[in-house]
Each structure stands twice: as C-alpha cells, then as structure tokens.
XYZ file of C-alpha atoms in Angstrom:
464
model
C 22.632 1.178 -8.261
C 19.336 2.571 -6.987
C 15.785 1.817 -8.080
C 13.625 4.938 -7.985
C 9.817 4.887 -8.040
C 7.586 7.911 -8.661
C 3.880 7.971 -7.814
C 1.072 9.473 -9.858
C 1.110 12.821 -8.041
C 4.809 13.137 -8.953
C 4.030 12.645 -12.657
C 0.767 14.536 -13.029
C 1.948 17.110 -15.583
C 4.958 18.587 -17.370
C 6.151 20.627 -14.399
C 6.169 17.522 -12.215
C 7.946 15.578 -14.964
C 10.662 18.232 -14.864
C 11.123 17.720 -11.117
C 11.345 13.961 -11.642
C 13.965 14.364 -14.371
C 16.004 16.677 -12.119
C 15.913 14.048 -9.368
C 16.908 11.242 -11.739
C 19.837 13.173 -13.199
C 21.041 14.541 -9.841
C 22.372 11.106 -8.837
C 24.060 8.847 -11.441
C 23.268 5.779 -9.314
C 19.536 6.390 -9.887
C 19.607 4.196 -12.942
C 16.314 2.316 -12.778
C 13.060 4.275 -12.711
C 9.574 2.852 -12.064
C 6.633 5.103 -12.911
C 2.941 5.297 -12.100
C 0.241 6.703 -14.366
C -0.291 10.501 -14.295
C -2.275 11.437 -11.195
C -4.428 14.430 -10.351
C -3.133 17.885 -11.349
C -5.594 19.567 -8.985
C -8.239 18.496 -6.482
C -11.113 18.186 -8.985
C -8.999 16.469 -11.642
C -9.325 12.812 -12.702
C -6.457 10.338 -12.565
C -5.476 8.795 -15.897
C -6.119 5.330 -14.425
C -9.722 6.330 -13.706
C -10.062 7.630 -17.267
C -8.798 4.283 -18.564
C -11.365 2.460 -16.424
C -14.028 4.660 -18.023
C -12.562 3.799 -21.443
C -12.707 0.071 -20.684
C -16.336 0.291 -19.546
C -17.199 2.223 -22.698
C -15.710 -0.587 -24.805
C -17.502 -3.280 -22.795
C -20.798 -1.444 -23.336
C -20.044 -1.076 -27.073
C -20.302 2.709 -26.896
C -18.416 5.341 -28.876
C -14.852 5.744 -27.567
C -13.637 8.801 -29.488
C -14.226 11.317 -26.675
C -12.532 9.311 -23.926
C -9.547 8.456 -26.154
C -9.125 12.156 -26.897
C -9.317 13.021 -23.205
C -6.699 10.445 -22.199
C -4.428 11.258 -25.101
C -4.545 14.962 -24.249
C -3.046 14.267 -20.812
C 0.052 12.758 -22.423
C 0.146 15.364 -25.180
C 0.138 18.203 -22.651
C 3.195 16.701 -20.959
C 4.933 16.262 -24.292
C 4.142 19.853 -25.286
C 5.745 21.080 -22.036
C 9.061 19.720 -23.350
C 8.426 20.592 -27.042
C 8.495 16.874 -27.754
C 8.197 15.951 -31.465
C 4.809 14.646 -32.555
C 5.886 11.061 -33.276
C 6.062 9.783 -29.650
C 2.623 11.233 -28.890
C 1.197 9.786 -32.094
C 2.534 6.395 -31.016
C 0.766 6.753 -27.650
C -2.529 7.753 -29.313
C -2.253 4.841 -31.737
C -1.714 2.440 -28.839
C -4.761 3.837 -27.050
C -6.870 3.396 -30.163
C -5.729 -0.203 -30.651
C -6.601 -1.403 -27.137
C -10.205 -2.493 -27.938
C -8.952 -4.720 -30.751
C -6.548 -6.816 -28.703
C -7.485 -10.317 -27.503
C -8.717 -10.637 -23.914
C -9.929 -13.931 -22.369
C -12.549 -12.031 -20.356
C -13.722 -8.539 -19.462
C -11.608 -8.776 -16.304
C -8.476 -9.133 -18.413
C -9.671 -6.342 -20.683
C -10.052 -4.058 -17.671
C -6.618 -5.020 -16.361
C -4.941 -4.305 -19.678
C -6.647 -0.928 -20.074
C -5.726 0.130 -16.516
C -2.112 -0.986 -16.962
C -1.647 1.308 -19.922
C -1.656 4.379 -17.702
C 1.757 3.270 -16.464
C 2.865 1.708 -19.734
C 2.258 4.832 -21.795
C 3.720 7.083 -19.114
C 6.939 5.061 -19.085
C 7.098 5.329 -22.875
C 6.544 9.077 -22.638
C 9.195 9.627 -19.950
C 11.687 7.642 -22.039
C 10.948 9.819 -25.067
C 11.292 13.023 -23.038
C 14.631 11.904 -21.577
C 15.982 11.041 -25.024
C 14.719 14.377 -26.351
C 16.728 16.091 -23.602
C 19.860 14.157 -24.538
C 19.691 11.674 -21.632
C 20.330 8.037 -22.528
C 17.194 6.092 -21.618
C 15.509 2.805 -22.495
C 11.883 1.832 -22.066
C 11.688 -1.640 -20.564
C 8.326 -3.334 -20.858
C 7.492 -5.937 -18.162
C 7.187 -8.519 -20.951
C 10.743 -7.882 -22.116
C 12.025 -7.737 -18.525
C 10.318 -11.034 -17.705
C 7.995 -9.878 -14.915
C 5.774 -12.961 -14.748
C 2.711 -12.940 -12.505
C -0.090 -15.261 -11.449
C -3.211 -15.761 -13.519
C -5.360 -13.257 -11.611
C -6.198 -10.190 -13.722
C -6.657 -7.629 -10.937
C -4.857 -9.165 -7.964
C -1.775 -10.780 -9.427
C 1.224 -12.055 -7.466
C 4.764 -12.137 -8.780
C 6.067 -15.599 -9.720
C 9.564 -16.799 -8.720
C 10.904 -16.944 -12.285
C 10.634 -13.142 -12.423
C 13.705 -12.784 -10.234
C 15.740 -15.153 -12.416
C 14.721 -13.126 -15.477
C 15.648 -9.802 -13.874
C 18.988 -11.184 -12.682
C 19.927 -11.885 -16.310
C 18.824 -8.483 -17.593
C 21.537 -6.816 -19.670
C 21.934 -3.038 -19.583
C 24.627 -0.379 -19.763
C 24.753 3.160 -18.422
C 21.354 4.235 -19.764
C 18.378 4.948 -17.498
C 15.949 2.023 -17.501
C 12.316 3.131 -17.396
C 9.843 0.518 -16.097
C 6.066 0.935 -16.004
C 4.701 -0.063 -12.605
C 1.500 -1.848 -11.589
C 1.466 -4.878 -13.912
C 3.165 -7.949 -15.288
C 2.363 -10.727 -17.728
C 0.796 -14.093 -17.001
C 2.460 -17.275 -18.339
C -0.120 -17.100 -21.162
C 0.998 -13.601 -22.134
C -1.939 -11.626 -20.726
C -1.517 -8.403 -18.759
C -2.488 -8.720 -15.093
C -2.282 -5.922 -12.522
C -1.230 -5.972 -8.898
C -3.646 -4.837 -6.208
C -3.468 -1.540 -4.316
C -0.039 0.067 -4.357
C 0.762 -1.721 -7.613
C 3.612 0.527 -8.693
C 5.155 0.258 -5.221
C 5.071 -3.518 -5.698
C 6.804 -3.270 -9.074
C 9.479 -1.026 -7.586
C 10.114 -3.540 -4.804
C 10.201 -6.448 -7.280
C 12.710 -4.688 -9.542
C 14.833 -3.591 -6.562
C 15.062 -7.171 -5.358
C 15.554 -8.665 -8.820
C 18.379 -6.274 -9.738
C 19.937 -6.464 -6.258
C 19.697 -2.691 -5.797
C 21.582 -1.016 -2.973
C 18.556 1.200 -2.250
C 14.915 1.521 -3.305
C 13.887 5.196 -3.294
C 10.133 5.694 -3.254
C 9.226 9.279 -4.130
C 5.787 10.518 -3.165
C 4.165 13.778 -2.022
C 5.054 13.674 1.697
C 8.302 14.653 3.411
C 8.513 11.450 5.434
C 6.517 8.807 7.253
C 5.175 10.319 10.446
C 4.766 8.945 13.946
C 1.002 9.631 13.698
C -1.545 10.685 11.107
C -1.125 14.451 10.418
C -4.913 14.646 10.141
C -5.092 13.675 13.821
C -1.901 15.223 15.205
C -0.696 18.654 14.112
C 2.901 18.495 12.881
C 3.705 14.981 14.129
C 7.283 13.782 14.397
C 8.851 12.539 11.176
C 10.345 9.070 11.512
C 13.963 9.143 10.400
C 14.568 5.389 10.423
C 12.371 2.365 11.047
C 12.382 -1.373 10.408
C 10.470 -3.318 7.794
C 8.227 -4.913 10.384
C 7.448 -1.576 12.053
C 6.335 -0.285 8.648
C 4.203 -3.377 8.061
C 2.512 -3.108 11.456
C 1.730 0.583 11.004
C 0.559 0.146 7.397
C -1.881 -2.500 8.585
C -3.548 0.001 10.897
C -3.874 2.905 8.526
C -0.512 4.379 7.527
C -1.215 5.145 3.879
C 2.279 5.758 2.490
C 2.599 2.059 1.666
C 0.056 -0.663 1.119
C 1.237 -3.178 3.734
C 2.052 -5.879 1.128
C 3.833 -3.579 -1.304
C 7.290 -3.805 0.225
C 7.431 -7.598 0.646
C 9.803 -8.178 -2.324
C 12.205 -5.544 -0.963
C 12.039 -7.196 2.468
C 12.760 -10.591 0.898
C 15.763 -9.081 -0.874
C 16.816 -7.066 2.199
C 16.867 -3.874 0.112
C 16.580 -0.698 2.241
C 13.742 1.656 1.254
C 13.921 5.444 1.396
C 10.589 7.297 1.290
C 11.184 10.822 -0.025
C 9.252 13.842 -1.304
C 9.426 14.677 -5.011
C 8.896 18.350 -4.167
C 11.636 18.390 -1.510
C 14.112 15.713 -2.622
C 16.941 17.020 -0.441
C 15.081 16.170 2.772
C 16.217 12.863 4.322
C 12.759 11.302 4.293
C 12.291 7.990 6.100
C 14.679 5.057 5.749
C 13.148 1.578 6.159
C 15.757 -1.039 6.984
C 16.143 -4.703 8.046
C 15.739 -5.515 11.729
C 19.248 -6.957 12.038
C 21.554 -4.428 13.627
C 18.818 -1.843 14.115
C 19.121 0.106 17.379
C 15.943 1.932 18.448
C 16.372 5.308 20.135
C 12.812 5.586 21.441
C 10.209 3.260 22.890
C 7.487 4.025 20.370
C 8.048 4.589 16.658
C 4.450 5.332 15.725
C 0.769 4.983 16.569
C -1.995 4.437 14.010
C -5.708 3.681 13.943
C -8.237 2.241 11.549
C -12.016 1.881 11.775
C -12.367 -0.633 8.964
C -12.890 -3.475 11.448
C -15.812 -5.281 13.015
C -15.927 -7.975 15.690
C -17.970 -11.036 16.585
C -18.177 -11.800 20.315
C -19.032 -15.314 21.542
C -19.610 -16.357 25.154
C -20.022 -19.964 26.224
C -19.288 -21.535 29.583
C -16.409 -24.046 29.558
C -15.532 -23.029 26.030
C -11.868 -23.769 26.790
C -12.724 -27.397 27.561
C -14.505 -28.138 24.281
C -12.257 -29.861 21.750
C -12.789 -28.734 18.155
C -14.769 -25.568 18.933
C -12.349 -23.269 17.087
C -12.060 -25.737 14.191
C -15.832 -25.693 13.673
C -15.792 -21.899 13.769
C -13.026 -21.694 11.184
C -14.876 -24.121 8.917
C -17.866 -21.769 8.910
C -15.610 -18.826 8.010
C -14.101 -20.925 5.225
C -17.587 -21.712 3.908
C -18.230 -17.987 3.442
C -14.713 -17.266 2.121
C -14.053 -14.919 5.054
C -10.672 -14.536 6.736
C -10.252 -13.214 10.241
C -7.687 -10.697 11.442
C -7.357 -11.634 15.133
C -8.967 -14.005 17.613
C -8.290 -13.040 21.248
C -9.898 -15.413 23.722
C -10.561 -16.116 27.399
C -11.821 -19.094 29.378
C -15.454 -18.635 28.328
C -15.121 -15.912 25.672
C -13.902 -15.544 22.135
C -13.736 -12.436 19.947
C -13.122 -12.641 16.199
C -12.012 -9.450 14.483
C -12.730 -8.990 10.764
C -11.779 -6.543 8.071
C -15.173 -5.132 7.016
C -13.982 -4.656 3.428
C -14.568 -8.366 2.784
C -18.079 -8.445 4.282
C -21.595 -7.345 3.408
C -24.806 -7.434 5.445
C -26.035 -10.647 3.815
C -22.786 -12.516 4.530
C -22.762 -11.281 8.130
C -26.351 -12.397 8.700
C -25.904 -15.867 7.180
C -22.526 -16.454 8.820
C -23.821 -15.504 12.282
C -26.872 -17.708 11.738
C -24.621 -20.688 10.969
C -22.408 -19.999 13.983
C -25.447 -19.818 16.293
C -26.916 -23.067 14.984
C -23.646 -24.995 14.859
C -21.803 -23.816 17.979
C -24.807 -22.775 20.093
C -23.028 -20.067 22.116
C -24.744 -18.670 25.207
C -24.211 -15.186 23.767
C -23.420 -14.037 20.240
C -22.983 -10.337 19.435
C -21.920 -8.666 16.192
C -20.013 -5.448 16.964
C -19.911 -3.137 13.979
C -18.612 -0.170 15.978
C -15.002 -1.274 16.220
C -11.632 0.350 15.639
C -8.096 -0.874 16.101
C -5.183 1.145 17.477
C -1.656 -0.071 16.707
C 1.217 1.121 18.904
C 4.484 0.076 17.296
C 8.150 0.305 18.190
C 11.237 -1.900 18.204
C 12.133 -0.176 21.492
C 9.136 -1.763 23.220
C 10.906 -5.120 23.404
C 13.327 -3.952 26.081
C 11.104 -1.444 27.881
C 9.180 -2.446 31.008
C 5.868 -0.688 31.699
C 4.978 0.205 28.106
C 1.447 -1.199 28.307
C 0.828 0.740 31.519
C 2.026 3.966 29.872
C -0.295 3.327 26.927
C -3.374 2.523 28.991
C -3.008 5.162 31.707
C -3.818 8.226 29.553
C -6.722 6.334 27.980
C -8.217 5.542 31.367
C -7.686 9.117 32.560
C -9.660 10.337 29.523
C -12.420 7.710 29.862
C -11.516 5.904 26.639
C -12.677 2.308 26.919
C -10.476 -0.514 25.632
C -12.292 -3.654 24.447
C -9.270 -5.723 23.537
C -5.519 -5.791 24.156
C -3.222 -7.981 22.100
C 0.572 -7.996 22.027
C 2.251 -9.816 19.156
C 4.895 -12.470 19.692
C 7.521 -10.120 18.226
C 6.829 -7.742 21.152
C 7.176 -4.702 18.893
C 3.455 -3.910 18.696
C 0.430 -3.632 20.944
C -3.045 -3.708 19.469
C -6.018 -2.126 21.193
C -9.686 -2.400 20.283
C -11.902 0.642 20.904
C -15.128 2.215 19.732
C -14.760 4.064 16.445
C -15.615 7.380 18.096
C -12.720 6.907 20.532
C -10.048 5.956 18.001
C -8.712 9.417 17.196
C -8.844 10.454 20.850
C -6.858 7.357 21.744
C -4.204 8.139 19.130
C -3.882 11.690 20.492
C -3.484 10.535 24.084
C -0.932 7.848 23.257
C 1.026 10.218 21.009
C 1.121 12.887 23.708
C 2.250 10.342 26.304
C 5.281 9.256 24.297
C 6.145 12.244 22.082
C 4.918 15.501 23.585
C 7.577 15.816 26.343
C 10.280 15.607 23.679
C 8.383 18.048 21.477
C 8.268 20.627 24.274
C 12.004 20.341 24.859
C 12.708 20.798 21.156
C 9.961 23.352 20.510
C 10.567 25.334 17.376
C 12.827 22.742 15.741
C 12.198 20.024 13.180
C 12.084 16.738 15.041
C 12.913 13.326 13.628
C 12.164 10.183 15.580
C 14.917 7.594 15.208
C-alpha cells in the first residue's frame, strides 16, 4: 500500500483534479491520498489558504463575510462543475464555510488555525465526492476520526505518539482513503495546524502510521535537483538519495521539502518518492534509509541560503575560561534565541543564527548583554552572511573533497569565512558573503558535475 500526497499546485482546478484522479487510479496500491488546499491557478491568483486567512481576519474584525465566503466557495464550485458534480456536495461545503464563525475557539489563534485548516478539509471532502461521482470507491477520513492527535499549539503543532496507535487500528477495505493534510486535533478537540510543509507532514505521519511501503509526494517538479535551477541551468536530477542528505540540503535552501516534514517517514523507515503530477511516469527522486545505500558520486547536491547572520567574538585565552560558553548560552536563552552553529578557535568564537527569529531590537539588546557580561575584546555582528551546504554520502570515503571544494572558490576570489564538517562526514558547510553565495554554488557544481555533463551532453542525466 502506498500513501500519495498532492500539493496545492496539483489541485488548483478541475483539470489538475483530473490529473490527480488519473494518477490515483493508475496504480491500485495508491490507496491512501493526502491533499492540500487548492493552490494558484495562475501567477496572479490567490491560494485558497490565503483566502481563508482573509476570511478569519474579517471575522476577527467583525466585518461582513459574504463576499469572501462567496469567493472561497466559488473555487470549490468551479472544480465541482468541471466534473458535473451534483449540487449537494458543494452546498455542504458552502454551509461548512458559513458555519465556521459560529464554532467555539479558545482564542483567535485557534480560530485562525481552524479557518486555515479548512482549505485542506473541504478539498478532501470535494475529492471524495468527485471520486464517488465517477464510480470510484472512496472515503473521506477526517483527522478527528483517524485519531491524528497533536500538541496544544494552534499554528505549530507536533504529532503526539498516540496518533500512531490510532492509525495502526484504522479499519478500511479496498476504497481510496482521502485525508486532508496540514492539521490534527488537540487532546481538547481543537484544530491545530502544523508549520510550513504541513500537508507533507501529514503524509509522512499517515505513511508511518499505516506502515506504507512507499510515500509518494507529488508536486510540480520532475525531481529534486543537485542544485537550484535558478542558479544552475538544467542541473542534474537526483535519482536516489538518503534521508539525511535530503535533510541537510533542505536546511540550506532546497524547497521541495521543509526539512522537518519527512521526520515521521524517517522514523518509520518509509521510502519517499518525489514525483511530478504533470509527468507522473518520470522516476522522480527516491529518498531512502542510509542502511544499504551505495553512493555512485562524491557529491549529491549543493545548496545555499542567505537567511543567516553571525556574531563574532574575540577574546584572548577564551579557551582557558571555564563557563564562557555557558554564560553565552544563558543570554541566548534569555532572549528565546537558538543558534544554528558555533565554530570556535583558541581565542575566537562565531555564533551563526537564523535571521527569521531575530529583529533589530533583539539583536541590539542581546549584543549589549553579551558585551557587558562576557566583555570580549572584539564583538562584531555580521548581517551579510550566507551558508553553502555541500552534501553527499560519497564524501565519507573520498579523500581530498574539501580541497576540491575550496580550490575553485579560491581561483574565483570567493572568500570563505567558516568551514564546518559534520560528524556524519556527509556534509561540509561554508560561510560566505551573501553576494558570493550563488557564485560559490556555481563553482562547486561545475567542479563536481560539469565534467560528467560534458561527457553526456544532450542526454538527461540523473545523479545516483
């Protein structure tokens, strides 16, 4: 049995629904389907989730909701009309939309979560109705009925262990099970949503809970690539990679998966196949456990992100001072700030942060506390910071990889501020200026992939 997840771009309108249905019915083992809310139909369009956020804000402000309800409802109606669906399923969706403001919510945060979640919930109901209308046995399975229990955090929920016990006892026959992604229910019965990549998380949870043989994640790209196509023209498609390679690359900017989204599948050791809804016959990228994996190349991929900043401290004999790092971490804890990495030397320490958790006021106050408490000889905040991740299981057994990474950077006058190799030895992290990040990715990619590309010029290349 396979769990199949479709993203918002794959469910944007009736024509895309038809492609999804063709994919589902093409393989009888694709029995469990997880859906996102309808995405954009064209560049200037608005996602249904964004419309639901607007609806929630309208309710919170006590404004008239008729126009926004009509706009959201029309998106589902248009899909139903594509299949000549009877009016009753659409009327049920409209009625549910209209009833949302009158439900009980402990706070506006829970109200917002519930409204957002209904993009997926209503889409799953609609897909079930369309399948039944076409004579395909299908059953809508609400997360409440399935027992997807999550933590009491309305917009950043985590799955609770009892979820997997509930899913393991789920009874079903040969019908297609249609799950809405993105949300679960708290122990108190309130809807709470996952963070970014919420439907991916649901797909991974269901795949683990039902002990699926494969989790197919359909999106709008042919595969996961060895580099960002916006940086490298026609980069190599990765045919197979490990879970931890995917996690390392996601951390540094690969956008196919939010880096936490596949954790349940990893815990359940369920292989993941990323495929394209528009080209479902292409092999896509298979993400597998590390055990038994045999890399065929040194580097699997290279990625960059400029969402980082760094704090540099210099103090003589820093390595001799007991408790220095503890005091530093206590200051970070005071401001509820986590750090990403902390490379150090004898007299130097650099702390790398994700800028998404910081603002100018926090930076100023935190640096002020560090200066007064630790009294470093030098303290510099570096806002111009990017991280390059070079990842590959093949690096573990290859001598000279760091030299091959750094040589083209030096030859092209790209400065490297930091080098860090993880204990797993499958990744090397470099710190550069933001302006140099894309140039660094190009040079590293060319060093490891271009010779092969020239040999195979004119063919479609997959990196194993």
